[in-house]
mmCIF file of C-alpha atoms and ligand atoms in Angstrom:
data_model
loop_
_atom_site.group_PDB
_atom_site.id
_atom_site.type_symbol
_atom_site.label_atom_id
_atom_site.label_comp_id
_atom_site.label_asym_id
_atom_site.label_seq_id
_atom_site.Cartn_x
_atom_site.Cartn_y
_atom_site.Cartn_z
ATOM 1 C CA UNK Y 1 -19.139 95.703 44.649
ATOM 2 C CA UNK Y 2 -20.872 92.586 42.611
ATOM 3 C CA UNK Y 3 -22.470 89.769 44.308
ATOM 4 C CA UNK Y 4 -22.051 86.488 42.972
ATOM 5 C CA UNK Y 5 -23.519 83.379 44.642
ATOM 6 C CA UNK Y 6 -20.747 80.235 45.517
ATOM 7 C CA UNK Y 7 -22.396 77.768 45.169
ATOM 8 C CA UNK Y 8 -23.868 74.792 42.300
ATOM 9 C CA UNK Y 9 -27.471 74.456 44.381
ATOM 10 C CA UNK Y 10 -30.465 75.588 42.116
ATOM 11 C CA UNK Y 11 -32.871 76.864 45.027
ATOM 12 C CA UNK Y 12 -29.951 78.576 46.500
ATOM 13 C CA UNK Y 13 -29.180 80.411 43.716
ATOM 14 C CA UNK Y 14 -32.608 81.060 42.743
ATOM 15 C CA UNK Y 15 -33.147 82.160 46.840
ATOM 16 C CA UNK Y 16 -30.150 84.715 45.959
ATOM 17 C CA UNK Y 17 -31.664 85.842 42.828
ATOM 18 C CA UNK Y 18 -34.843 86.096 43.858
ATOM 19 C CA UNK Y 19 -33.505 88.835 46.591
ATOM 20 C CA UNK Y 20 -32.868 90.948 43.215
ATOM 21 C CA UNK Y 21 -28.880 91.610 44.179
ATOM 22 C CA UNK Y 22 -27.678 88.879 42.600
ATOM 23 C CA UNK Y 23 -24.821 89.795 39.347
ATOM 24 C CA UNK Y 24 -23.646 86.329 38.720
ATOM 25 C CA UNK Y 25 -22.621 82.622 40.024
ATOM 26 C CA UNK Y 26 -19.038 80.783 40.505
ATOM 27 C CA UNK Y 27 -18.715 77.221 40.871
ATOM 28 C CA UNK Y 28 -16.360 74.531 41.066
ATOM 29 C CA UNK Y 29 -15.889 71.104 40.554
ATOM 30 C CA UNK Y 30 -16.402 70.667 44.655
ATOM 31 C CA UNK Y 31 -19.364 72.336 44.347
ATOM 32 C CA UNK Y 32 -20.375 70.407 41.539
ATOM 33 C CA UNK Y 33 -19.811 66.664 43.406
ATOM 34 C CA UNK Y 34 -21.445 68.798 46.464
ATOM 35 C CA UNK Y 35 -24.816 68.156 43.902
ATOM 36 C CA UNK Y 36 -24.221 65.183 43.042
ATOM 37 C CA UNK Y 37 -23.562 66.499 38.961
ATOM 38 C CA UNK Y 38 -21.701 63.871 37.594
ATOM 39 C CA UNK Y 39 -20.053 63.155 34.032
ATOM 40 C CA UNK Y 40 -19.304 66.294 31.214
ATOM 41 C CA UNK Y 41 -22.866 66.057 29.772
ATOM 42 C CA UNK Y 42 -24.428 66.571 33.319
ATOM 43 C CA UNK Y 43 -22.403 69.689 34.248
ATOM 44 C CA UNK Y 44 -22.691 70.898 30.786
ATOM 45 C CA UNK Y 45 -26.382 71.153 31.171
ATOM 46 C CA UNK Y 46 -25.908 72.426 35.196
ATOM 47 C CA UNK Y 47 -24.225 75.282 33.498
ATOM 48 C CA UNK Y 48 -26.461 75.744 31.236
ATOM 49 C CA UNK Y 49 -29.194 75.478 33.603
ATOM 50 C CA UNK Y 50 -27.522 78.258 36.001
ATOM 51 C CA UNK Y 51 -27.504 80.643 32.651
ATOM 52 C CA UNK Y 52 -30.775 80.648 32.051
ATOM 53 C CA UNK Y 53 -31.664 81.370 35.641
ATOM 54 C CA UNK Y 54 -29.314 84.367 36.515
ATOM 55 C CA UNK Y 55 -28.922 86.879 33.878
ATOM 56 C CA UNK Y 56 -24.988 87.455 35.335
ATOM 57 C CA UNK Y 57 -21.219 86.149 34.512
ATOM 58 C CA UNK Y 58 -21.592 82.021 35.204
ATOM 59 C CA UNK Y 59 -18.090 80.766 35.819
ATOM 60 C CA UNK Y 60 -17.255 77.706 34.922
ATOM 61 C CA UNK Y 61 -14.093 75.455 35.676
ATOM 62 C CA UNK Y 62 -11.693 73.867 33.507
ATOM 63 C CA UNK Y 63 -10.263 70.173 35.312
ATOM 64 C CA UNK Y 64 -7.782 69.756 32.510
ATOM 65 C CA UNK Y 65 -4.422 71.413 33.702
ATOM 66 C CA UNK Y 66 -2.065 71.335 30.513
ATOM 67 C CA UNK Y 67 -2.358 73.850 27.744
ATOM 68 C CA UNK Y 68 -4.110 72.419 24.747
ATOM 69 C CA UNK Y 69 -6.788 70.381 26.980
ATOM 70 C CA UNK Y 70 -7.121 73.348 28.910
ATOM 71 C CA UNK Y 71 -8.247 75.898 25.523
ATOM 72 C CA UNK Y 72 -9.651 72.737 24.171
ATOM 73 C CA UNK Y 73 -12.214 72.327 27.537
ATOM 74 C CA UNK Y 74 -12.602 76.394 28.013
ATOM 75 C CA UNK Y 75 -13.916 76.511 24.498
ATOM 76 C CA UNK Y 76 -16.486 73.871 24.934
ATOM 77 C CA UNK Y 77 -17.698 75.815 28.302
ATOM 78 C CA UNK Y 78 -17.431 79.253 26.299
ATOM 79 C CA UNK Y 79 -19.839 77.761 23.814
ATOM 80 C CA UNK Y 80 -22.934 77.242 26.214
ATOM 81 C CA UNK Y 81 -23.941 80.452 26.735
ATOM 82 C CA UNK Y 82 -22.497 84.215 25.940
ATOM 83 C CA UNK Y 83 -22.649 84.712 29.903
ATOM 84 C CA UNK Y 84 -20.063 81.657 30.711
ATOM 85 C CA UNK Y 85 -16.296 82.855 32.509
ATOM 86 C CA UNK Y 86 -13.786 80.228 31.444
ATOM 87 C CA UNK Y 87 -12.360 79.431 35.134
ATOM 88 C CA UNK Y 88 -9.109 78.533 34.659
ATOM 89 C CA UNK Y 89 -6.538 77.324 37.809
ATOM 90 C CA UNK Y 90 -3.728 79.496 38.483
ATOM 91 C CA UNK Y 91 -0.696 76.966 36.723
ATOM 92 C CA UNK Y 92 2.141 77.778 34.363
ATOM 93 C CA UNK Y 93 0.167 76.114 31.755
ATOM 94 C CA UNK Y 94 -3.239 78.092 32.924
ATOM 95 C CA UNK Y 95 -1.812 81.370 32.870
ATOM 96 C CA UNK Y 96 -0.312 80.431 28.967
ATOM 97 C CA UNK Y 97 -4.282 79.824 28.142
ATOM 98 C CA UNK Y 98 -5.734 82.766 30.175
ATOM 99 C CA UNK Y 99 -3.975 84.989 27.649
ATOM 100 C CA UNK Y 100 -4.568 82.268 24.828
ATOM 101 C CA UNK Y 101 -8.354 82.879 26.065
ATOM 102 C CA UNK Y 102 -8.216 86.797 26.297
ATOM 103 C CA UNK Y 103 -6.531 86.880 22.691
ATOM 104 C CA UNK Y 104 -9.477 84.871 21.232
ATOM 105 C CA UNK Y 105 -12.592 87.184 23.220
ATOM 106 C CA UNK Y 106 -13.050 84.330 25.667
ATOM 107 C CA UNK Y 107 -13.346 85.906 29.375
ATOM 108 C CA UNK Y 108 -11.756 84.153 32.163
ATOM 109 C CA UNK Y 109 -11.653 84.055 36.314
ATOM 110 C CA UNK Y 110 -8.407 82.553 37.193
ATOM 111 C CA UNK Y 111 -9.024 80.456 40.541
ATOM 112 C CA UNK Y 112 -6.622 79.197 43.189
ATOM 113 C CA UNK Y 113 -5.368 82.481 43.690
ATOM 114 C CA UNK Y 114 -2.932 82.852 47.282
ATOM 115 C CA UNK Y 115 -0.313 85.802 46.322
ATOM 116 C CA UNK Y 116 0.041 88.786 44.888
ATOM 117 C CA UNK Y 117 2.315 87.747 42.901
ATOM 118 C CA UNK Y 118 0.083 85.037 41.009
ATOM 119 C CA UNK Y 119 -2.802 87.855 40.662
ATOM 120 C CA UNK Y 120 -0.391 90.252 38.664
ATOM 121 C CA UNK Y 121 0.791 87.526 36.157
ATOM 122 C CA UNK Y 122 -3.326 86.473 35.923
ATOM 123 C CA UNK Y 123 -3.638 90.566 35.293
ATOM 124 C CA UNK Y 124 -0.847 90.623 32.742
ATOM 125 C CA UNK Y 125 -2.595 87.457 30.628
ATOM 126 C CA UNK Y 126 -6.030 89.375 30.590
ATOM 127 C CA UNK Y 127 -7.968 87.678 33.016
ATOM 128 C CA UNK Y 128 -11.690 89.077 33.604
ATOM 129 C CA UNK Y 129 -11.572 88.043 37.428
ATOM 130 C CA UNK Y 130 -8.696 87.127 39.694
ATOM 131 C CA UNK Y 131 -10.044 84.688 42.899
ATOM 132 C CA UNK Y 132 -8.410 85.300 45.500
ATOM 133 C CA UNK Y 133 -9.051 82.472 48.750
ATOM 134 C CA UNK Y 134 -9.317 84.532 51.385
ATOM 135 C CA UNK Y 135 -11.267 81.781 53.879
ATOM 136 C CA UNK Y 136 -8.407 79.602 53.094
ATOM 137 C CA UNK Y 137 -5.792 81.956 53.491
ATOM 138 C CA UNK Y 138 -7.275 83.016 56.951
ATOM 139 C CA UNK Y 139 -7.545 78.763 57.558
ATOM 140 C CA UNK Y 140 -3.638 78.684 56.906
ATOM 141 C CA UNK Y 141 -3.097 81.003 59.908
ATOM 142 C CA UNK Y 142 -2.417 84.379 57.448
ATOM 143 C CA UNK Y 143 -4.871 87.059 56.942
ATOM 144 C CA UNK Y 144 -6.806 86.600 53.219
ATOM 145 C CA UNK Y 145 -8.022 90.486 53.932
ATOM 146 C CA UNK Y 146 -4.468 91.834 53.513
ATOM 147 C CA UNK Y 147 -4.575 90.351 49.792
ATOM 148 C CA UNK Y 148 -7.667 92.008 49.238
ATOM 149 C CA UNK Y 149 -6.111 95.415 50.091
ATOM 150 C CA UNK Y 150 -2.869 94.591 48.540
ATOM 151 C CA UNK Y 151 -4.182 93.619 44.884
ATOM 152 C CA UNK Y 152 -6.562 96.472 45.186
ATOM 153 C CA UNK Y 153 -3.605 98.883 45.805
ATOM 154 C CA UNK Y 154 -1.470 97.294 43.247
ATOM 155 C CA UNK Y 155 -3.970 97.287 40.644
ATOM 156 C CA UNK Y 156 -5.360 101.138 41.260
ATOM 157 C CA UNK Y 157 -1.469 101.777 40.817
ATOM 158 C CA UNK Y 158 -0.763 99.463 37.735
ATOM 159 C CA UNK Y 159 -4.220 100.503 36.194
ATOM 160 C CA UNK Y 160 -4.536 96.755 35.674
ATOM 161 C CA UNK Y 161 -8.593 96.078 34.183
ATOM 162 C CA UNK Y 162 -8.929 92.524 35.968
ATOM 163 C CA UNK Y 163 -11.664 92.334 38.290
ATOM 164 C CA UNK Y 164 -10.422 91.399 42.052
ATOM 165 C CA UNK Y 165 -13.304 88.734 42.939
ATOM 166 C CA UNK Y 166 -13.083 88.256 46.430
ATOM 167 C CA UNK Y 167 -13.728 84.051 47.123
ATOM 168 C CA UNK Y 168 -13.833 81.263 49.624
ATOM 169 C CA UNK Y 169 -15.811 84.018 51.765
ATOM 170 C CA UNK Y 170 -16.705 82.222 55.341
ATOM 171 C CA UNK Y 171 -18.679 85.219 56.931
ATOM 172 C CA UNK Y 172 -20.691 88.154 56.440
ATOM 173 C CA UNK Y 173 -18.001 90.145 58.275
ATOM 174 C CA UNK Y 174 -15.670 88.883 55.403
ATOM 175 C CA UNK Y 175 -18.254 90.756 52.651
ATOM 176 C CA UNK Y 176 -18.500 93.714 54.333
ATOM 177 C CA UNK Y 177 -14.325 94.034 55.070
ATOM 178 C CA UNK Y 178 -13.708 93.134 51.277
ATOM 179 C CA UNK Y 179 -16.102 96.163 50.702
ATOM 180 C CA UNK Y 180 -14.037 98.563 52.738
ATOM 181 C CA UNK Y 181 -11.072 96.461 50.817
ATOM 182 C CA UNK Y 182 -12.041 97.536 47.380
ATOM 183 C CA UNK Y 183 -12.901 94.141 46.208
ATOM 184 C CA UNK Y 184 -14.671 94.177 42.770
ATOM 185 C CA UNK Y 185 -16.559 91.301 43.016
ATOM 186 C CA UNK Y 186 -17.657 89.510 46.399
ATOM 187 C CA UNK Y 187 -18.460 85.155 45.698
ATOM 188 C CA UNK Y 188 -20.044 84.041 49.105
ATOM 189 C CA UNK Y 189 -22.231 80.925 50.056
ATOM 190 C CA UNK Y 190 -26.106 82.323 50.825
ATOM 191 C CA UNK Y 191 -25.574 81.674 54.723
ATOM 192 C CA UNK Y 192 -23.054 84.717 54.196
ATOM 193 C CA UNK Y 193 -25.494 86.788 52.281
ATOM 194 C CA UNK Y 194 -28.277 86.143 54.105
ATOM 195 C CA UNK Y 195 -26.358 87.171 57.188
ATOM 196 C CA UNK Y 196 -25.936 90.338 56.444
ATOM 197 C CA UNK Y 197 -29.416 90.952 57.021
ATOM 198 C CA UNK Y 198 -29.433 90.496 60.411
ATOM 199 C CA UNK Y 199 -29.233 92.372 63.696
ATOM 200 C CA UNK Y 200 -31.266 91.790 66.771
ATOM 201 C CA UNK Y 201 -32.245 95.884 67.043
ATOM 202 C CA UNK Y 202 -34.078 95.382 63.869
ATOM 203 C CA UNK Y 203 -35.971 92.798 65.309
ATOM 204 C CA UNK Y 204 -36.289 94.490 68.657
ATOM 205 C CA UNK Y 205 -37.429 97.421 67.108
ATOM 206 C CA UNK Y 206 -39.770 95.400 64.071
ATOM 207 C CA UNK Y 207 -41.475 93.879 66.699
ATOM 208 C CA UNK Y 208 -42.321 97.357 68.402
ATOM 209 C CA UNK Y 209 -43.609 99.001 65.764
ATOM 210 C CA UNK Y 210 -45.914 96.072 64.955
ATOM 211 C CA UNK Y 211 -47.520 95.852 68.607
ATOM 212 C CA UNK Y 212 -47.832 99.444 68.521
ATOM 213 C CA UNK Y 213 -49.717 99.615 64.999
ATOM 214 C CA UNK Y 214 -52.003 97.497 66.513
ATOM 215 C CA UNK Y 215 -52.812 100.029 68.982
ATOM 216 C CA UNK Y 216 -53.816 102.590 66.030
ATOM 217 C CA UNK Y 217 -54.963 99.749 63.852
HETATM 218 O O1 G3P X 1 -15.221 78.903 44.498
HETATM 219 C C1 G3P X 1 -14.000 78.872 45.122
HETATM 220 C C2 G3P X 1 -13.992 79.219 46.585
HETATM 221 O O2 G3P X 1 -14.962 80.144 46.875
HETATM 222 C C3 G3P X 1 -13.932 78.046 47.511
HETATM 223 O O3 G3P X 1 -14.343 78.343 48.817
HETATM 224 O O4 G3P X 1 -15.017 77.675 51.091
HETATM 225 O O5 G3P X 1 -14.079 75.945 49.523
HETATM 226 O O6 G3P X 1 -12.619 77.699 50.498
HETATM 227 P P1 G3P X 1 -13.989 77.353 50.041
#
């Protein structure tokens, strides 16, 4: 399973990066106001920025939501760096340029994704990466985990090449069940990441070993 970072913050993704398990970054316009990036030019650059840091798919999001804005915007984003994903928001008119996209050698991630039913018409148009919410799905009193499991089921039996990228991850528990899921791709804030280093034993037992090489020292 990948790793991608969540998040627009440079020392956060450099933090992840540094680590040396880092495969890539999504964003989002959220994320993006989260920084305080402001105006095309801005997040242009942020992107561009981001790509030079992590050598890893960079997606970046698409705020038009009709067709020809939508191909129009993706193409723009395509053209900053060989490593950008076109994110594109799962709409009638998104799914038209996801395949639009995948006919012209333009990769996408196709965002907002709640059903299994949206994932398989994202798979069908060619998308690189499907995002599926599972924070927000568990936040809307459903469990996002069952999605995981379902689109990996679905497309092990469809053969479908889309990548599942599991997103709007809340816990370390929720990287290491999309894992066991058969997620692809994992997109989690650091905290997440970082929290999968811990357990107290290791520190229990860390903490031995020191006082006792000090004994041999
Ligand atoms: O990048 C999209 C997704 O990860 C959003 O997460 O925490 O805003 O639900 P969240």
């Amino acid at each position: 399973m990948k790793f991608f970072i969540d998040t627009a913050n440079l020392d956060q993704i450099k933090e992840a990066n540094d680590l040396g398990i880092l495969d890539g970054v999504t964003t989002n316009p959220s994320l993006m106001a989260k920084e305080g990036i402001k105006g095309q030019e801005a997040v242009f650059n942020h992107y561009k920025t981001i790509c030079e840091m992590v050598n890893g798919d960079i997606s970046a999001e698409v705020i038009a939501t009709e067709f020809n804005a939508i191909v129009e915007e993706g193409k723009k984003l395509a053209a900053i760096h060989k490593n950008i994903v076109v994110k594109v928001p799962m709409i009638k008119d998104g799914v038209k340029a996801i395949k639009w996209f995948t006919d012209n050698g333009i990769r996408t991630n196709c965002t907002l994704v709640f059903s299994a039913g949206q994932a398989i018409l994202a798979a069908k148009a060619g998308a690189a990466y499907i995002s599926p919410f599972i924070g927000r799905i568990d936040d809307s009193g459903w469990d996002g985990m069952l999605l995981i499991e379902q689109l990996s089921h679905i497309f092990q039996v469809q053969g479908y090449t889309s990548e599942i990228l599991a997103a709007s991850i809340r816990s370390p528990n929720h990287i290491i069940r999309c894992a066991e899921a058969g997620a692809d791709v994992v997109t989690s804030p650091l905290e997440s990441i970082l929290g999968l280093l811990k357990h107290p034993l290791t520190d229990i037992g860390l903490a031995k070993f020191l006082e006792d090489a000090k004994k041999s020292a």
